[in-house]
Short mmCIF file of C-alpha atoms in Angstrom, two decimals:
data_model
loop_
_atom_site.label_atom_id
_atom_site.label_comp_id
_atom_site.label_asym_id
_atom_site.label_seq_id
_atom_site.Cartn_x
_atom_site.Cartn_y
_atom_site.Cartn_z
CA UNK A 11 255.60 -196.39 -120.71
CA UNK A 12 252.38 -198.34 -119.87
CA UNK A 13 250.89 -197.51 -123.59
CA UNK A 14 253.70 -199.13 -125.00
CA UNK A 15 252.91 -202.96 -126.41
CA UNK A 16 252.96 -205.50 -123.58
CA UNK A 17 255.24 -208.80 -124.13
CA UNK A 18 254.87 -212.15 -122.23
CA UNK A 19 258.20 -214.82 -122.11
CA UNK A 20 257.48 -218.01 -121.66
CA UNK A 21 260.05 -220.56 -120.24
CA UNK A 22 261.12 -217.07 -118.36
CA UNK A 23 264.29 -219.28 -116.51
CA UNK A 24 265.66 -220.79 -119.91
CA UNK A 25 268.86 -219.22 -121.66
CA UNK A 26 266.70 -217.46 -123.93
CA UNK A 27 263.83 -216.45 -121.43
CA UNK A 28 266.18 -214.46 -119.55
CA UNK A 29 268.12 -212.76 -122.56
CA UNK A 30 264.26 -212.49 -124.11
CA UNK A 31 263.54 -210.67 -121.14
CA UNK A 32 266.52 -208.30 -120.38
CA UNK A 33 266.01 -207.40 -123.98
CA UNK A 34 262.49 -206.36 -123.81
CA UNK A 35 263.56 -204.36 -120.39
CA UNK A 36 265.97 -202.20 -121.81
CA UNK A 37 263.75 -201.83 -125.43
CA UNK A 38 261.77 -198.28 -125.86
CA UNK A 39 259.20 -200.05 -128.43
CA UNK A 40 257.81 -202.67 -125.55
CA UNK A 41 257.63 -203.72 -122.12
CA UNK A 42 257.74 -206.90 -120.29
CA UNK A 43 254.24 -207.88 -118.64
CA UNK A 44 254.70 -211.24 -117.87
CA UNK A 45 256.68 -214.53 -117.45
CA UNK A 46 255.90 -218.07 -117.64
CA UNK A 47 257.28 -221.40 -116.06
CA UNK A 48 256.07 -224.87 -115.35
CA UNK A 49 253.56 -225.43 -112.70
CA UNK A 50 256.02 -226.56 -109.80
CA UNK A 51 259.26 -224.18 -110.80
CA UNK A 52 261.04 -222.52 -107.62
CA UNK A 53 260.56 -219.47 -110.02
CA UNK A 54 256.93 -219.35 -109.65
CA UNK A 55 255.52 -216.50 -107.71
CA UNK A 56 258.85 -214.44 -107.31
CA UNK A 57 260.09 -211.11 -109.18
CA UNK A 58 261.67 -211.96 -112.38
CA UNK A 59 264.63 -209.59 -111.69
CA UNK A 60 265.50 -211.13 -108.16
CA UNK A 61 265.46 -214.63 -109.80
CA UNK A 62 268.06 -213.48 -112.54
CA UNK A 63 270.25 -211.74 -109.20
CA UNK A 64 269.17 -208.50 -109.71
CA UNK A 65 267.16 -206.07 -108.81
CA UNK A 66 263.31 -206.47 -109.12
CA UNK A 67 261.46 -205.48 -112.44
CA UNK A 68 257.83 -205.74 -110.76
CA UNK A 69 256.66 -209.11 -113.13
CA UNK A 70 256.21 -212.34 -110.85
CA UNK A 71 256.43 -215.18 -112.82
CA UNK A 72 253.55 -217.42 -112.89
CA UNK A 73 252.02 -220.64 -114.03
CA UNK A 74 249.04 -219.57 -115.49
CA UNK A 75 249.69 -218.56 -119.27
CA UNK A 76 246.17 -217.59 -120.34
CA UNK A 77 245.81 -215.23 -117.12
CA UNK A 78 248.89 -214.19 -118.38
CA UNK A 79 248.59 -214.01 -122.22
CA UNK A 80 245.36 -211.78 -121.10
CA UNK A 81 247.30 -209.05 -120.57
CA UNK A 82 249.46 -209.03 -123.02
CA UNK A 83 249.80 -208.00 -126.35
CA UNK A 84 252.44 -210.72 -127.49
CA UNK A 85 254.06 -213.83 -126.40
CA UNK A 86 257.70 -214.84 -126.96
CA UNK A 87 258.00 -218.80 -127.18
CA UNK A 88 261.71 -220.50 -126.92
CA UNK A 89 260.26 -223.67 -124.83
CA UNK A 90 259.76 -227.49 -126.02
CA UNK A 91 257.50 -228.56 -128.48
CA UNK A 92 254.78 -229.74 -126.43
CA UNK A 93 254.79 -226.45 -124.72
CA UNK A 94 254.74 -224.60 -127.43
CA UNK A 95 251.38 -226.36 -128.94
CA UNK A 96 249.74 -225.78 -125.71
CA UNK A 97 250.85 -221.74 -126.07
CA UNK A 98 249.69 -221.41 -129.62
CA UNK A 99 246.06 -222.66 -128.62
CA UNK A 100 246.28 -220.12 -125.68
CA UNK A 101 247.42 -217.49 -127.50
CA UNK A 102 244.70 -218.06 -130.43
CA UNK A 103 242.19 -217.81 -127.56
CA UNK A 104 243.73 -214.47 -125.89
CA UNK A 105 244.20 -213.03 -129.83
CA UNK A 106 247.96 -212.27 -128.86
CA UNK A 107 250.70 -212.32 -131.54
CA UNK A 108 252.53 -215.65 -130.70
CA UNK A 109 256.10 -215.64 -131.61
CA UNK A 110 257.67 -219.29 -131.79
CA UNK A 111 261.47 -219.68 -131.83
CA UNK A 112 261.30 -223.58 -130.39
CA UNK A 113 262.85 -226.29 -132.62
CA UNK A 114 262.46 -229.90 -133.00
CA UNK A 115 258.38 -229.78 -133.53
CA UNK A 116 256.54 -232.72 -135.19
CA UNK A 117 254.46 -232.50 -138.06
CA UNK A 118 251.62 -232.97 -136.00
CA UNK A 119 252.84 -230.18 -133.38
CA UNK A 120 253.31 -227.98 -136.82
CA UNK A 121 249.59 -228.85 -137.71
CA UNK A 122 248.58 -228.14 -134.52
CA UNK A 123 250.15 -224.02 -134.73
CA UNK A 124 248.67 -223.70 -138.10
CA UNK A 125 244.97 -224.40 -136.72
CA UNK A 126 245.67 -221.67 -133.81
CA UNK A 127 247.25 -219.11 -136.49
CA UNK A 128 243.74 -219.42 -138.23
CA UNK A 129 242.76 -216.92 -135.13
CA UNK A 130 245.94 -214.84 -134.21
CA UNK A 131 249.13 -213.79 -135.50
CA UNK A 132 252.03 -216.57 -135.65
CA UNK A 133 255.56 -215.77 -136.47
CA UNK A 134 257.97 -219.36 -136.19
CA UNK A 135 261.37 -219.27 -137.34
CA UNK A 136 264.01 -221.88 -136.80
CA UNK A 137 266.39 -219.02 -135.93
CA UNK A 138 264.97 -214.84 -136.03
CA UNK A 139 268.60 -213.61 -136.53
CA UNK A 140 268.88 -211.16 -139.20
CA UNK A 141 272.19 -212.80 -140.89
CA UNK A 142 270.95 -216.45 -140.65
CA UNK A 143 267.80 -215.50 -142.58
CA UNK A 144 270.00 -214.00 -145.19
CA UNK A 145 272.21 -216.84 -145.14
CA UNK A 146 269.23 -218.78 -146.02
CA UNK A 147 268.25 -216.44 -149.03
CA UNK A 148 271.76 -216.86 -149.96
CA UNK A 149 271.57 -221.11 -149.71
CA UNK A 150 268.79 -220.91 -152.05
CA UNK A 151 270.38 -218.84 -154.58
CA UNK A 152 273.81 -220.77 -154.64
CA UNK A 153 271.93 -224.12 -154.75
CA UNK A 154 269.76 -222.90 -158.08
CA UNK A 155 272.90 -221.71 -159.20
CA UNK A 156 275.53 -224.49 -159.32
CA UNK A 157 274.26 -228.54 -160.43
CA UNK A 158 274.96 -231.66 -158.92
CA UNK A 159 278.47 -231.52 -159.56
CA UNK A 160 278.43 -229.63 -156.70
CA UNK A 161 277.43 -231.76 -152.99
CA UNK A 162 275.77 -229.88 -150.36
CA UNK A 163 277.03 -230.52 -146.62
CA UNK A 164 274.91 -228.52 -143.66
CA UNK A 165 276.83 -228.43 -140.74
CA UNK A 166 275.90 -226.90 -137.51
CA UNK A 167 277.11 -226.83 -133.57
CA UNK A 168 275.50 -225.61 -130.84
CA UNK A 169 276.20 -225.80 -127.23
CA UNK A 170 276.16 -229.26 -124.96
CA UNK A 171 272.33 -228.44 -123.64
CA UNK A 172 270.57 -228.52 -126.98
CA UNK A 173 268.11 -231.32 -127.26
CA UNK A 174 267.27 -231.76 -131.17
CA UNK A 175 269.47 -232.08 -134.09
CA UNK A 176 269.92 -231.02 -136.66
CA UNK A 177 269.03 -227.44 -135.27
CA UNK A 178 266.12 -226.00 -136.64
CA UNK A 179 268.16 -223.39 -138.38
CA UNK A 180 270.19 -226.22 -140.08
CA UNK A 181 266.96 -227.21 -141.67
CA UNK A 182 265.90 -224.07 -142.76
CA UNK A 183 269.37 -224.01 -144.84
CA UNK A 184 268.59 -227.81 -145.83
CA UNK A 185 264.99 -226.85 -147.16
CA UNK A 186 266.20 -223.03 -149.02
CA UNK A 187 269.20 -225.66 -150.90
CA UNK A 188 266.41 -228.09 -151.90
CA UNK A 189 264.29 -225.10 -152.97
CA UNK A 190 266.60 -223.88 -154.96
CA UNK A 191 267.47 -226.57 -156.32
CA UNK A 192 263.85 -227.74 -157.23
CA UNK A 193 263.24 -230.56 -155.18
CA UNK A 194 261.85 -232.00 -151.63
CA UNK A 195 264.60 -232.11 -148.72
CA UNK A 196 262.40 -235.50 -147.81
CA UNK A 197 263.65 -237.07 -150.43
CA UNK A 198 267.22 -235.89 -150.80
CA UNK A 199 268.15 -235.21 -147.02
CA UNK A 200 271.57 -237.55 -144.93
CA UNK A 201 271.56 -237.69 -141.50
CA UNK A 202 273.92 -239.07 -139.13
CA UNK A 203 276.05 -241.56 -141.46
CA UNK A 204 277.72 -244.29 -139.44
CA UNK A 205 279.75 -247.55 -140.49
CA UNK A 206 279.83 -248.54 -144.25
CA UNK A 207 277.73 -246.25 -145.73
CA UNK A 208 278.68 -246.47 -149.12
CA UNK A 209 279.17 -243.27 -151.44
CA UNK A 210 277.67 -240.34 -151.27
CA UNK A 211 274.40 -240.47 -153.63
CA UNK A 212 274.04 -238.03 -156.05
CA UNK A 213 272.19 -234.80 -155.26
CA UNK A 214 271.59 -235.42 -151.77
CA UNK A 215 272.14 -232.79 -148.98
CA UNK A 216 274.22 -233.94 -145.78
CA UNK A 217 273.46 -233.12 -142.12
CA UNK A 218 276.30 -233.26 -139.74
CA UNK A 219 275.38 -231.58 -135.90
CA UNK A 220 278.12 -230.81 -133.44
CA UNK A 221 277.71 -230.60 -130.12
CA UNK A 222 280.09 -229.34 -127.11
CA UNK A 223 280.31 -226.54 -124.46
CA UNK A 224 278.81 -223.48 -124.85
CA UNK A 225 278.99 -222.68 -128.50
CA UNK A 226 276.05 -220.59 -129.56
CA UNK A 227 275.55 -220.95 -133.05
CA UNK A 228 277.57 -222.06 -135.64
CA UNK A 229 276.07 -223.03 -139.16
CA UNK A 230 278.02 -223.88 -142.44
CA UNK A 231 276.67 -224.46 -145.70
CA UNK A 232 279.01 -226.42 -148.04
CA UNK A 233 279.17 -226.92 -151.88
CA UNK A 234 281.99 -229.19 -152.91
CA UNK A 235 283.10 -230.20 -156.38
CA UNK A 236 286.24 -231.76 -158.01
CA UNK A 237 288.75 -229.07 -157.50
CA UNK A 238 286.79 -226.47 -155.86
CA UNK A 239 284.40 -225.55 -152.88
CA UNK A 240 282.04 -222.57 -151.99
CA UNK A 241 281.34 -222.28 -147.97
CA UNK A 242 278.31 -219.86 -146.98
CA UNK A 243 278.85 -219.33 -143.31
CA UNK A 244 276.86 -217.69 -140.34
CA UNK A 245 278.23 -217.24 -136.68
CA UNK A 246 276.56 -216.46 -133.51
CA UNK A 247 278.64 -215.34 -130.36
CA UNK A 248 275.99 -213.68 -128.48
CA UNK A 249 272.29 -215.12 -127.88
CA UNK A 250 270.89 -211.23 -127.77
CA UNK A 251 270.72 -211.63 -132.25
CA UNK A 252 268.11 -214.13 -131.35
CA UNK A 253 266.23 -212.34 -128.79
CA UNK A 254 266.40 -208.91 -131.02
CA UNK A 255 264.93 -210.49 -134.23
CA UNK A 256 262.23 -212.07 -131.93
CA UNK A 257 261.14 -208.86 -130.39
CA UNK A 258 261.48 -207.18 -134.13
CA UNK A 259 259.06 -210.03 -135.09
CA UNK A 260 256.61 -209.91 -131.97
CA UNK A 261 256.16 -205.88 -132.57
CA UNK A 262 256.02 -206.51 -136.42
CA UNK A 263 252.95 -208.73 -135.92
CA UNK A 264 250.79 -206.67 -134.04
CA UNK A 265 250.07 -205.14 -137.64
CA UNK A 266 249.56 -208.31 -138.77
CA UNK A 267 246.10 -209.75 -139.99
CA UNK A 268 246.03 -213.87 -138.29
CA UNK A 269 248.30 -216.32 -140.29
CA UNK A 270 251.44 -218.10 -139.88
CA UNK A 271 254.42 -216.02 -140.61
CA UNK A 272 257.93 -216.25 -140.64
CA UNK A 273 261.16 -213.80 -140.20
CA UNK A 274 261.13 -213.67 -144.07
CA UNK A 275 257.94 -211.86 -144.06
CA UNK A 276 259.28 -209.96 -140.98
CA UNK A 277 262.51 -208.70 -142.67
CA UNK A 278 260.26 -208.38 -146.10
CA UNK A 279 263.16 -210.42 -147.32
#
């Protein structure tokens, strides 16, 4: 087992870290060689396995990510934005194949992961599930397909703990409609309409985000006419479709000559 590929988690006590972590436990293609928190976290310096209430898995969690990324062959990355940005310039240093699920970055944070994938591997995907990324192939195909008769609606839930709307995923479906249908989603994009808003404008795409207990994942993609609507539709029930396209991506990149990637290039999609 210890020629296999090495994997790192970062944010290790997250939702994610821990269902990033039992998945890479129980793969055959990879094994989990370290884990990440904040300097200060009651996780620090224990066995990852006796902080999830089970039993040990021999990787203490630490605070130092580029004594960790050192030994590693790949990182996982569902943190924050500022976090993230601080693991792609570690992870350029270490030459590890960085894979970035986190949402909500800046342009400047985006900026920031393109410099560092000048020097490793970067995969970033607003979501690394295998159906959303088809949904989004789909999205751009429907959009190219029907005119502005039609109105596009994105609308997408997630659970009461998520920080940024829209979800990242959301805006992956906004861009692929705007793609398809030849412009920029800058331009063209609604977000959070309140009060007297007046009518809808012409070609625009709509945002709406819901937010309430523990939903996963829920995105909709709507195209409404006079007299008729097409819904594309993706559901998530079960965070491990995140955490399996993210390890599918961290072992595809280890092929991988430096750049920024995405699950696209991943799925060959």
């Amino acid at each position: 087992m210890t020629n296999l590929p090495g994997l790192v988690v970062t944010g290790a006590s997250g939702r994610m870290g821990q269902m990033l972590m039992r998945t890479i436990q129980d793969s055959d293609k990879c094994r989990l060689v370290g884990a990440v928190e904040r300097k200060g976290h009651d996780w620090v310096g224990r066995d990852v396995g006796e902080c999830m209430g089970g039993a040990p898995m021999g990787v203490i969690v630490s605070d130092d990510p580029l004594e960790t990324f050192a030994h590693a062959q790949g990182v996982i990355d569902f943190t924050a934005p500022a976090a993230t940005v601080e693991f792609a310039a570690i992870a350029a240093q270490a030459r590890v194949v960085h894979v970035i699920g986190t949402t909500g970055m800046s342009a400047d944070d985006l900026g920031k992961i393109n410099a560092a994938a000048r020097h490793a591997v970067v995969v970033r995907a607003g979501n690394m599930s295998l159906g959303v990324n088809l949904l989004v192939q789909l999205t751009k195909k429907v959009a190219a397909a029907l005119d502005e008769d039609f109105d596009i609606e994105v609308i997408e839930a997630h659970h009461n703990k998520k920080v940024d709307a829209p979800s990242g995923t959301a805006l992956m479906l906004g861009e692929a409609a705007a793609e398809g249908r030849g412009v920029s989603l800058e331009n063209v994009s609604d977000r959070g309409r309140d009060g007297i808003t007046g009518a809808r404008e012409r070609g625009h795409i709509g945002f709406t985000a819901i937010r309430g207990g523990d939903i996963v994942g829920e995105h909709d993609v709507l195209f409404a006419a006079a007299g008729e609507r097409v819904i594309l539709r993706h559901v998530a029930t079960d965070r491990a479709v995140f955490a399996r396209g993210a390890l599918k991506a961290a072992l595809w990149g280890l092929g991988q000559k430096p750049g920024e990637y995405d699950m696209m290039d991943v799925l060959g999609l």
